[in-house]
Every structure is written in C-alpha cells, then in structure tokens.
Tab-separated table of C-alpha atoms and ligand atoms in Angstrom:
chain	number	residue	atom	x	y	z
A	9	UNK	CA	3.049	-0.033	-19.672
A	10	UNK	CA	6.346	-1.026	-18.090
A	11	UNK	CA	9.026	-1.547	-20.748
A	12	UNK	CA	12.368	-3.317	-20.600
A	13	UNK	CA	14.107	-0.886	-18.172
A	14	UNK	CA	11.173	-0.852	-15.745
A	15	UNK	CA	10.734	-4.633	-15.687
A	16	UNK	CA	14.506	-5.139	-15.438
A	17	UNK	CA	14.584	-2.770	-12.434
A	18	UNK	CA	11.705	-4.557	-10.720
A	19	UNK	CA	13.391	-7.945	-11.220
A	20	UNK	CA	16.773	-6.687	-9.959
A	21	UNK	CA	15.332	-4.913	-6.926
A	22	UNK	CA	13.157	-7.870	-5.956
A	23	UNK	CA	16.040	-10.276	-6.430
A	24	UNK	CA	18.082	-8.403	-3.807
A	25	UNK	CA	15.300	-8.825	-1.291
A	26	UNK	CA	13.571	-12.169	-1.776
A	27	UNK	CA	16.115	-14.766	-2.871
A	28	UNK	CA	16.243	-17.677	-0.431
A	29	UNK	CA	12.887	-16.797	1.138
A	30	UNK	CA	9.852	-19.063	1.086
A	31	UNK	CA	6.337	-18.254	-0.038
A	32	UNK	CA	4.041	-19.231	2.822
A	33	UNK	CA	0.695	-17.939	1.568
A	34	UNK	CA	-0.951	-16.094	-1.315
A	35	UNK	CA	-3.935	-13.757	-1.148
A	36	UNK	CA	-5.823	-12.336	-4.107
A	37	UNK	CA	-9.055	-10.382	-4.363
A	38	UNK	CA	-10.033	-12.268	-7.512
A	39	UNK	CA	-9.330	-15.583	-9.148
A	40	UNK	CA	-8.944	-14.153	-12.627
A	41	UNK	CA	-5.171	-13.473	-12.654
A	42	UNK	CA	-4.601	-17.184	-11.902
A	43	UNK	CA	-7.021	-18.574	-14.438
A	44	UNK	CA	-4.308	-20.131	-16.576
A	45	UNK	CA	-3.047	-22.066	-13.541
A	46	UNK	CA	-6.480	-23.393	-12.626
A	47	UNK	CA	-7.297	-20.709	-10.063
A	48	UNK	CA	-5.724	-19.367	-6.883
A	49	UNK	CA	-6.302	-22.471	-4.773
A	50	UNK	CA	-4.428	-24.681	-7.149
A	51	UNK	CA	-1.714	-22.052	-7.621
A	52	UNK	CA	-1.256	-21.727	-3.853
A	53	UNK	CA	-0.945	-25.469	-3.402
A	54	UNK	CA	1.914	-25.507	-5.889
A	55	UNK	CA	3.879	-22.546	-4.496
A	56	UNK	CA	3.290	-22.991	-0.774
A	57	UNK	CA	6.525	-23.447	1.182
A	58	UNK	CA	8.609	-23.242	-1.965
A	59	UNK	CA	11.888	-21.376	-1.785
A	60	UNK	CA	12.605	-18.539	-4.230
A	61	UNK	CA	15.856	-19.269	-6.054
A	62	UNK	CA	15.973	-16.486	-8.641
A	63	UNK	CA	14.112	-13.450	-9.979
A	64	UNK	CA	14.708	-12.372	-13.544
A	65	UNK	CA	13.238	-10.526	-16.491
A	66	UNK	CA	12.340	-11.976	-19.880
A	67	UNK	CA	10.996	-9.399	-22.372
A	68	UNK	CA	8.407	-7.502	-20.308
A	69	UNK	CA	7.735	-10.392	-17.940
A	70	UNK	CA	9.036	-11.096	-14.442
A	71	UNK	CA	9.998	-14.702	-13.754
A	72	UNK	CA	10.300	-15.905	-10.156
A	73	UNK	CA	12.147	-19.216	-10.162
A	74	UNK	CA	11.092	-21.526	-7.365
A	75	UNK	CA	12.946	-24.529	-6.014
A	76	UNK	CA	11.859	-27.569	-7.958
A	77	UNK	CA	10.824	-27.629	-11.605
A	78	UNK	CA	8.565	-24.587	-11.745
A	79	UNK	CA	8.590	-20.804	-11.984
A	80	UNK	CA	6.008	-18.087	-11.534
A	81	UNK	CA	5.582	-16.150	-14.768
A	82	UNK	CA	4.202	-12.658	-14.157
A	83	UNK	CA	2.689	-10.337	-16.707
A	84	UNK	CA	2.302	-6.917	-15.055
A	85	UNK	CA	0.466	-5.573	-18.099
A	86	UNK	CA	-0.507	-1.905	-18.390
A	87	UNK	CA	-0.597	-0.607	-14.838
A	88	UNK	CA	0.742	-3.454	-12.669
A	89	UNK	CA	3.944	-3.339	-10.648
A	90	UNK	CA	5.360	-5.571	-7.940
A	91	UNK	CA	6.053	-4.083	-4.517
A	92	UNK	CA	7.957	-5.319	-1.486
A	93	UNK	CA	6.720	-4.290	1.949
A	94	UNK	CA	4.394	-5.066	4.819
A	95	UNK	CA	0.661	-4.578	4.707
A	96	UNK	CA	-2.139	-5.301	7.125
A	97	UNK	CA	-5.750	-5.822	6.274
A	98	UNK	CA	-8.219	-3.184	7.337
A	99	UNK	CA	-11.869	-2.672	6.543
A	100	UNK	CA	-11.050	-0.469	3.569
A	101	UNK	CA	-8.462	-2.920	2.271
A	102	UNK	CA	-4.742	-3.530	2.698
A	103	UNK	CA	-2.755	-0.755	4.311
A	104	UNK	CA	1.023	-0.415	4.302
A	105	UNK	CA	2.520	-0.448	7.772
A	106	UNK	CA	5.713	0.986	6.320
A	107	UNK	CA	5.535	4.756	5.903
A	108	UNK	CA	6.636	6.542	2.758
A	109	UNK	CA	5.534	5.893	-0.838
A	110	UNK	CA	4.135	2.415	-0.150
A	111	UNK	CA	1.657	4.131	2.116
A	112	UNK	CA	1.223	7.504	0.405
A	113	UNK	CA	1.556	7.063	-3.347
A	114	UNK	CA	-1.848	6.328	-4.867
A	115	UNK	CA	-0.224	4.192	-7.589
A	116	UNK	CA	0.823	1.699	-4.888
A	117	UNK	CA	-2.592	1.270	-3.341
A	118	UNK	CA	-4.344	-1.062	-5.763
A	119	UNK	CA	-3.237	-4.350	-4.200
A	120	UNK	CA	-4.717	-7.324	-6.051
A	121	UNK	CA	-2.322	-10.127	-5.162
A	122	UNK	CA	-0.078	-10.605	-2.123
A	123	UNK	CA	2.625	-13.231	-1.580
A	124	UNK	CA	3.418	-13.735	2.086
A	125	UNK	CA	7.065	-14.582	2.735
A	126	UNK	CA	8.665	-16.317	5.690
A	127	UNK	CA	10.479	-13.131	6.815
A	128	UNK	CA	7.169	-11.374	7.583
A	129	UNK	CA	7.440	-9.266	4.424
A	130	UNK	CA	5.178	-9.487	1.415
A	131	UNK	CA	5.452	-9.094	-2.339
A	132	UNK	CA	2.325	-7.441	-3.718
A	133	UNK	CA	0.986	-6.596	-7.135
A	134	UNK	CA	-0.526	-3.107	-7.305
A	135	UNK	CA	-2.610	-3.047	-10.457
A	136	UNK	CA	-5.110	-0.261	-11.016
A	137	UNK	CA	-6.521	-1.633	-14.253
A	138	UNK	CA	-6.537	-5.327	-13.311
A	139	UNK	CA	-4.971	-6.783	-16.430
A	140	UNK	CA	-2.027	-8.363	-14.611
A	141	UNK	CA	-1.766	-12.132	-14.522
A	142	UNK	CA	0.360	-14.914	-13.086
A	143	UNK	CA	1.087	-18.417	-14.261
A	144	UNK	CA	2.963	-21.394	-12.924
A	145	UNK	CA	5.172	-22.748	-15.639
A	146	UNK	CA	7.603	-25.630	-15.906
A	147	UNK	CA	11.154	-24.252	-16.213
A	148	UNK	CA	11.648	-25.887	-19.616
A	149	UNK	CA	8.300	-24.657	-20.891
A	150	UNK	CA	8.970	-20.957	-20.351
A	151	UNK	CA	10.510	-20.197	-23.729
A	152	UNK	CA	7.651	-22.095	-25.405
A	153	UNK	CA	4.918	-20.010	-23.804
A	154	UNK	CA	2.789	-18.301	-26.370
A	155	UNK	CA	3.763	-14.995	-24.712
A	156	UNK	CA	7.434	-15.635	-25.524
A	157	UNK	CA	7.593	-18.078	-28.398
A	158	UNK	CA	7.222	-15.623	-31.230
A	159	UNK	CA	8.907	-12.679	-29.555
A	160	UNK	CA	11.828	-10.922	-31.139
A	161	UNK	CA	15.275	-10.946	-29.501
A	162	UNK	CA	16.314	-9.081	-26.362
A	163	UNK	CA	17.736	-5.721	-27.482
A	164	UNK	CA	20.558	-5.766	-24.944
A	165	UNK	CA	21.635	-9.270	-25.880
A	166	UNK	CA	22.132	-8.984	-29.622
A	167	UNK	CA	25.075	-7.879	-31.731
A	168	UNK	CA	24.832	-5.223	-34.424
A	169	UNK	CA	24.987	-7.997	-37.033
A	170	UNK	CA	21.922	-9.685	-35.548
A	171	UNK	CA	20.125	-6.338	-35.262
A	172	UNK	CA	20.876	-5.531	-38.900
A	173	UNK	CA	19.568	-8.953	-40.004
A	174	UNK	CA	16.207	-8.227	-38.395
A	175	UNK	CA	15.681	-5.470	-40.965
A	176	UNK	CA	16.273	-7.700	-43.990
A	177	UNK	CA	12.997	-7.642	-45.935
A	178	UNK	CA	11.323	-5.673	-43.109
A	179	UNK	CA	8.980	-2.921	-44.220
A	180	UNK	CA	7.133	-0.217	-42.312
A	181	UNK	CA	7.543	2.922	-40.269
A	182	UNK	CA	10.392	3.116	-37.821
A	183	UNK	CA	8.574	3.738	-34.533
A	184	UNK	CA	5.949	0.974	-34.884
A	185	UNK	CA	8.654	-1.437	-36.044
A	186	UNK	CA	10.757	-0.784	-32.924
A	187	UNK	CA	7.654	-1.153	-30.751
A	188	UNK	CA	6.668	-4.459	-32.317
A	189	UNK	CA	7.491	-7.158	-29.717
A	190	UNK	CA	7.652	-9.797	-32.459
A	191	UNK	CA	10.399	-7.765	-34.106
A	192	UNK	CA	12.388	-6.875	-30.984
A	193	UNK	CA	11.257	-7.364	-27.378
A	194	UNK	CA	10.783	-4.860	-24.569
A	195	UNK	CA	10.634	-1.494	-26.346
A	196	UNK	CA	7.386	0.458	-26.057
A	197	UNK	CA	6.103	3.976	-26.435
A	198	UNK	CA	8.599	5.729	-24.171
A	199	UNK	CA	11.858	4.213	-25.331
A	200	UNK	CA	11.035	4.127	-29.040
A	201	UNK	CA	10.637	7.932	-28.866
A	202	UNK	CA	13.793	8.321	-26.814
A	203	UNK	CA	15.894	6.070	-29.059
A	204	UNK	CA	14.807	7.840	-32.247
A	205	UNK	CA	15.411	11.275	-30.721
A	206	UNK	CA	18.898	10.198	-29.699
A	207	UNK	CA	19.698	8.642	-33.071
A	208	UNK	CA	18.115	11.515	-35.042
A	209	UNK	CA	15.482	9.615	-37.055
A	210	UNK	CA	11.890	10.538	-37.775
A	211	UNK	CA	9.322	8.130	-36.234
A	212	UNK	CA	7.664	7.713	-39.631
A	213	UNK	CA	10.881	6.988	-41.569
A	214	UNK	CA	10.552	3.878	-43.761
A	215	UNK	CA	12.755	1.086	-42.470
A	216	UNK	CA	13.289	-0.377	-45.936
A	217	UNK	CA	15.150	2.812	-46.897
A	218	UNK	CA	17.618	2.675	-44.008
A	219	UNK	CA	21.254	1.964	-44.826
A	220	UNK	CA	23.744	0.090	-42.670
A	221	UNK	CA	25.074	3.382	-41.353
A	222	UNK	CA	21.547	4.418	-40.252
A	223	UNK	CA	20.913	1.088	-38.539
A	224	UNK	CA	24.236	1.393	-36.729
A	225	UNK	CA	23.183	4.758	-35.279
A	226	UNK	CA	19.794	3.393	-34.200
A	227	UNK	CA	21.409	0.296	-32.683
A	228	UNK	CA	23.915	2.390	-30.713
A	229	UNK	CA	21.173	4.694	-29.435
A	230	UNK	CA	19.026	1.714	-28.463
A	231	UNK	CA	21.818	0.264	-26.299
A	232	UNK	CA	22.669	3.667	-24.841
A	233	UNK	CA	19.093	4.705	-24.020
A	234	UNK	CA	18.014	1.353	-22.541
A	235	UNK	CA	21.127	1.081	-20.364
A	236	UNK	CA	20.730	4.654	-19.197
A	237	UNK	CA	17.072	4.021	-18.356
A	238	UNK	CA	18.045	0.949	-16.315
A	239	UNK	CA	20.632	3.076	-14.502
A	240	UNK	CA	17.878	5.611	-13.731
A	241	UNK	CA	15.614	2.724	-12.609
A	242	UNK	CA	12.945	3.279	-15.230
A	243	UNK	CA	10.358	5.914	-15.990
A	244	UNK	CA	7.671	6.712	-13.401
A	245	UNK	CA	5.770	9.342	-15.352
A	246	UNK	CA	2.822	6.921	-15.399
A	247	UNK	CA	1.952	3.984	-13.118
A	248	UNK	CA	5.297	2.266	-12.735
A	249	UNK	CA	7.025	2.338	-9.334
A	250	UNK	CA	10.017	0.529	-7.822
A	251	UNK	CA	9.418	-2.418	-5.452
A	252	UNK	CA	10.191	0.055	-2.618
A	253	UNK	CA	7.206	2.098	-3.823
A	254	UNK	CA	9.434	4.998	-4.882
A	255	UNK	CA	9.815	6.419	-8.356
A	256	UNK	CA	12.362	5.672	-11.029
A	257	UNK	CA	14.119	8.745	-12.404
A	258	UNK	CA	14.136	8.463	-16.185
A	259	UNK	CA	11.190	10.884	-16.477
A	260	UNK	CA	13.563	13.572	-15.174
A	261	UNK	CA	15.828	13.216	-18.204
A	262	UNK	CA	13.340	12.395	-20.988
A	263	UNK	CA	14.237	14.115	-24.250
A	264	UNK	CA	11.234	13.411	-26.456
A	265	UNK	CA	8.514	11.290	-24.833
A	266	UNK	CA	5.707	13.557	-23.553
A	267	UNK	CA	7.886	16.637	-24.142
A	268	UNK	CA	5.548	18.290	-26.696
A	269	UNK	CA	6.145	22.041	-26.918
A	270	UNK	CA	9.517	21.972	-25.179
A	271	UNK	CA	12.777	23.063	-26.760
A	272	UNK	CA	14.844	20.222	-28.178
A	273	UNK	CA	17.717	19.479	-25.820
A	274	UNK	CA	20.084	19.223	-28.768
A	275	UNK	CA	19.759	23.038	-28.879
A	276	UNK	CA	19.000	23.017	-32.596
A	277	UNK	CA	16.057	25.420	-32.291
A	278	UNK	CA	13.517	22.609	-32.689
A	279	UNK	CA	10.360	22.330	-30.604
A	280	UNK	CA	9.236	18.793	-29.749
A	281	UNK	CA	6.094	17.828	-31.659
A	282	UNK	CA	3.606	15.025	-31.358
A	283	UNK	CA	2.014	13.012	-34.107
A	284	UNK	CA	-0.172	9.933	-34.298
A	285	UNK	CA	1.276	6.743	-35.664
A	286	UNK	CA	-0.448	3.349	-35.546
A	287	UNK	CA	-2.884	4.698	-32.910
A	288	UNK	CA	-0.019	5.748	-30.618
A	289	UNK	CA	1.660	9.099	-30.120
A	290	UNK	CA	5.167	9.763	-31.345
A	291	UNK	CA	7.193	12.676	-29.978
A	292	UNK	CA	10.077	14.037	-32.001
A	293	UNK	CA	12.111	17.109	-32.967
A	294	UNK	CA	11.311	18.292	-36.495
A	295	UNK	CA	14.764	19.864	-36.840
A	296	UNK	CA	17.151	16.973	-36.210
A	297	UNK	CA	14.675	14.113	-36.891
A	298	UNK	CA	13.802	14.802	-40.490
A	299	UNK	CA	12.132	12.144	-42.571
B	306	LIG	ZN1	16.380	18.576	-32.211
C-alpha cells in the first residue's frame, strides 16, 4: 500500500503536469469507485470542464482541487496508483501510446478510471485489486471526512513536543503503534521497519517504557527516513509506480523492510530477521535493535 512518501510523490509529480488543465471527460470500467458520489454519471457532471487548481496529499490520500467549491478525494488503496499519459482503447482494453513503462510495466496496465484532460493527455488509475475509490467533496468538508477526521497528525508537520505528547498514556508495541493511522498518519509496513532500524529499536518494544531520549531518536529517524524516501520518490518493490509509470528508488536503499537474511548495513554482524506482529511482518536487526 502506498505510504506517505509514495502518495506525496504522486501528488507532486501530478501537480507539475496537470495544474491549470480542465477535465473534459471521465471513463471508468465500473461504477463502484464512485459510489459515494452517486455514481460515475453524477460525478462526471460535477467535474466536467472544471479546471484543476491544485494537487496535494493528505495522509495517504490524493486531493485534486478543482475550481469552484469542490475537490476530488482519491483513495488509491492497496494497489492503486495514478498515472499521466496517453492511452487509446483497443479490443483488449486501454493501451498506452507512449512507449516505456506506461506501456511495458504490468503494474501500469490495470486501468480502471481515466480522466481526459484538455491537452490530449489523461490521468489514469491503475488498480490491480480494485479497492481504489474517488469522491467529490466540498473543500470545507475534507477535514471532516470519516477517512480523515480521526486520523493522527502528519509526521512531517509536527514538532518533537507534539510527537512526544502522542505517547502520553499510549500503550502497545512500537511497530503497530507507528503504523496506526489514528496515532500518526501515513506510516505503513515499509517505513515503520525502516524508521525503527534507523533509530535502533525493536519492533516489539513497549512504547510505555520509552523515555524522552528514546522518543527523540525515533522522531529524528522518522523525519530522516520519510524525507529520504520522498527524495528517492518512494518504494516500488510492490505495486507503486510514479505518474510517469517508472519506479521510485527507495527499494534500492532499504535497510530492513524485506531484507530478511541480509547482513545489517550498520556492519554490526547482525542478520536481518522477520517476525510477525499484529498480523504483519516486521523486519529488524537483532544486534542493534534489541528489545
Ligand atoms: Zn544491526
């Protein structure tokens, strides 16, 4: 599932390309992703000929601000990612007329929704598992959406003081706590492993036992890892791709996530191990991430 760095990259890359353009049509193979807006027909009527004024990220969601009082709120879910290109319809489905990864990478071939823009380009959602959805939302209603209302703060927008306060009275294991969107938004399986590897904490450490000094290290690693991942344009080990169809590069520098059996890059003699926690896998070095 795309996490903060991946969604941030998608929003930034799309923003460069589509601001000021108008949506002239929308195609979708099913009505389901638009159910909360009363179906595709109704959705189309609202967005048709509207100019795009901004593209931004909120938690793991992409928000496309349209002229007028509404925005498109996009949940890419597990396997969805937004692409920017040109496709034409053939018998077997939509085919990219731009060569390269939009045409060749299998992850970019599951087009479910296409926005046609007035520069002859399109924005498409490739979504293998079909959980992605889109909603039209009033600009003032966005923060009150049930998807956002109870979410924790944005990790790159809080001070250490605010981060520390989150842990007051908080109990549980470190990795699931960091992955809990109601605790802090945008961190999932990949970056929780990477942050804890960097900071040197065991994924099962109890948060109620952490001291200020420990939280400071975790906070610093969180900022460092997330910013680095944005710089590397996210992690394409799984389904996520850039709007150009190409891969992000964070998978090339992963230290813990999916590195089971490899030597710890801190050169401490540790071998990365995997364990199950809250039905997810955690990857860590048993030498420098002791409980
Ligand atoms: Zn190590």
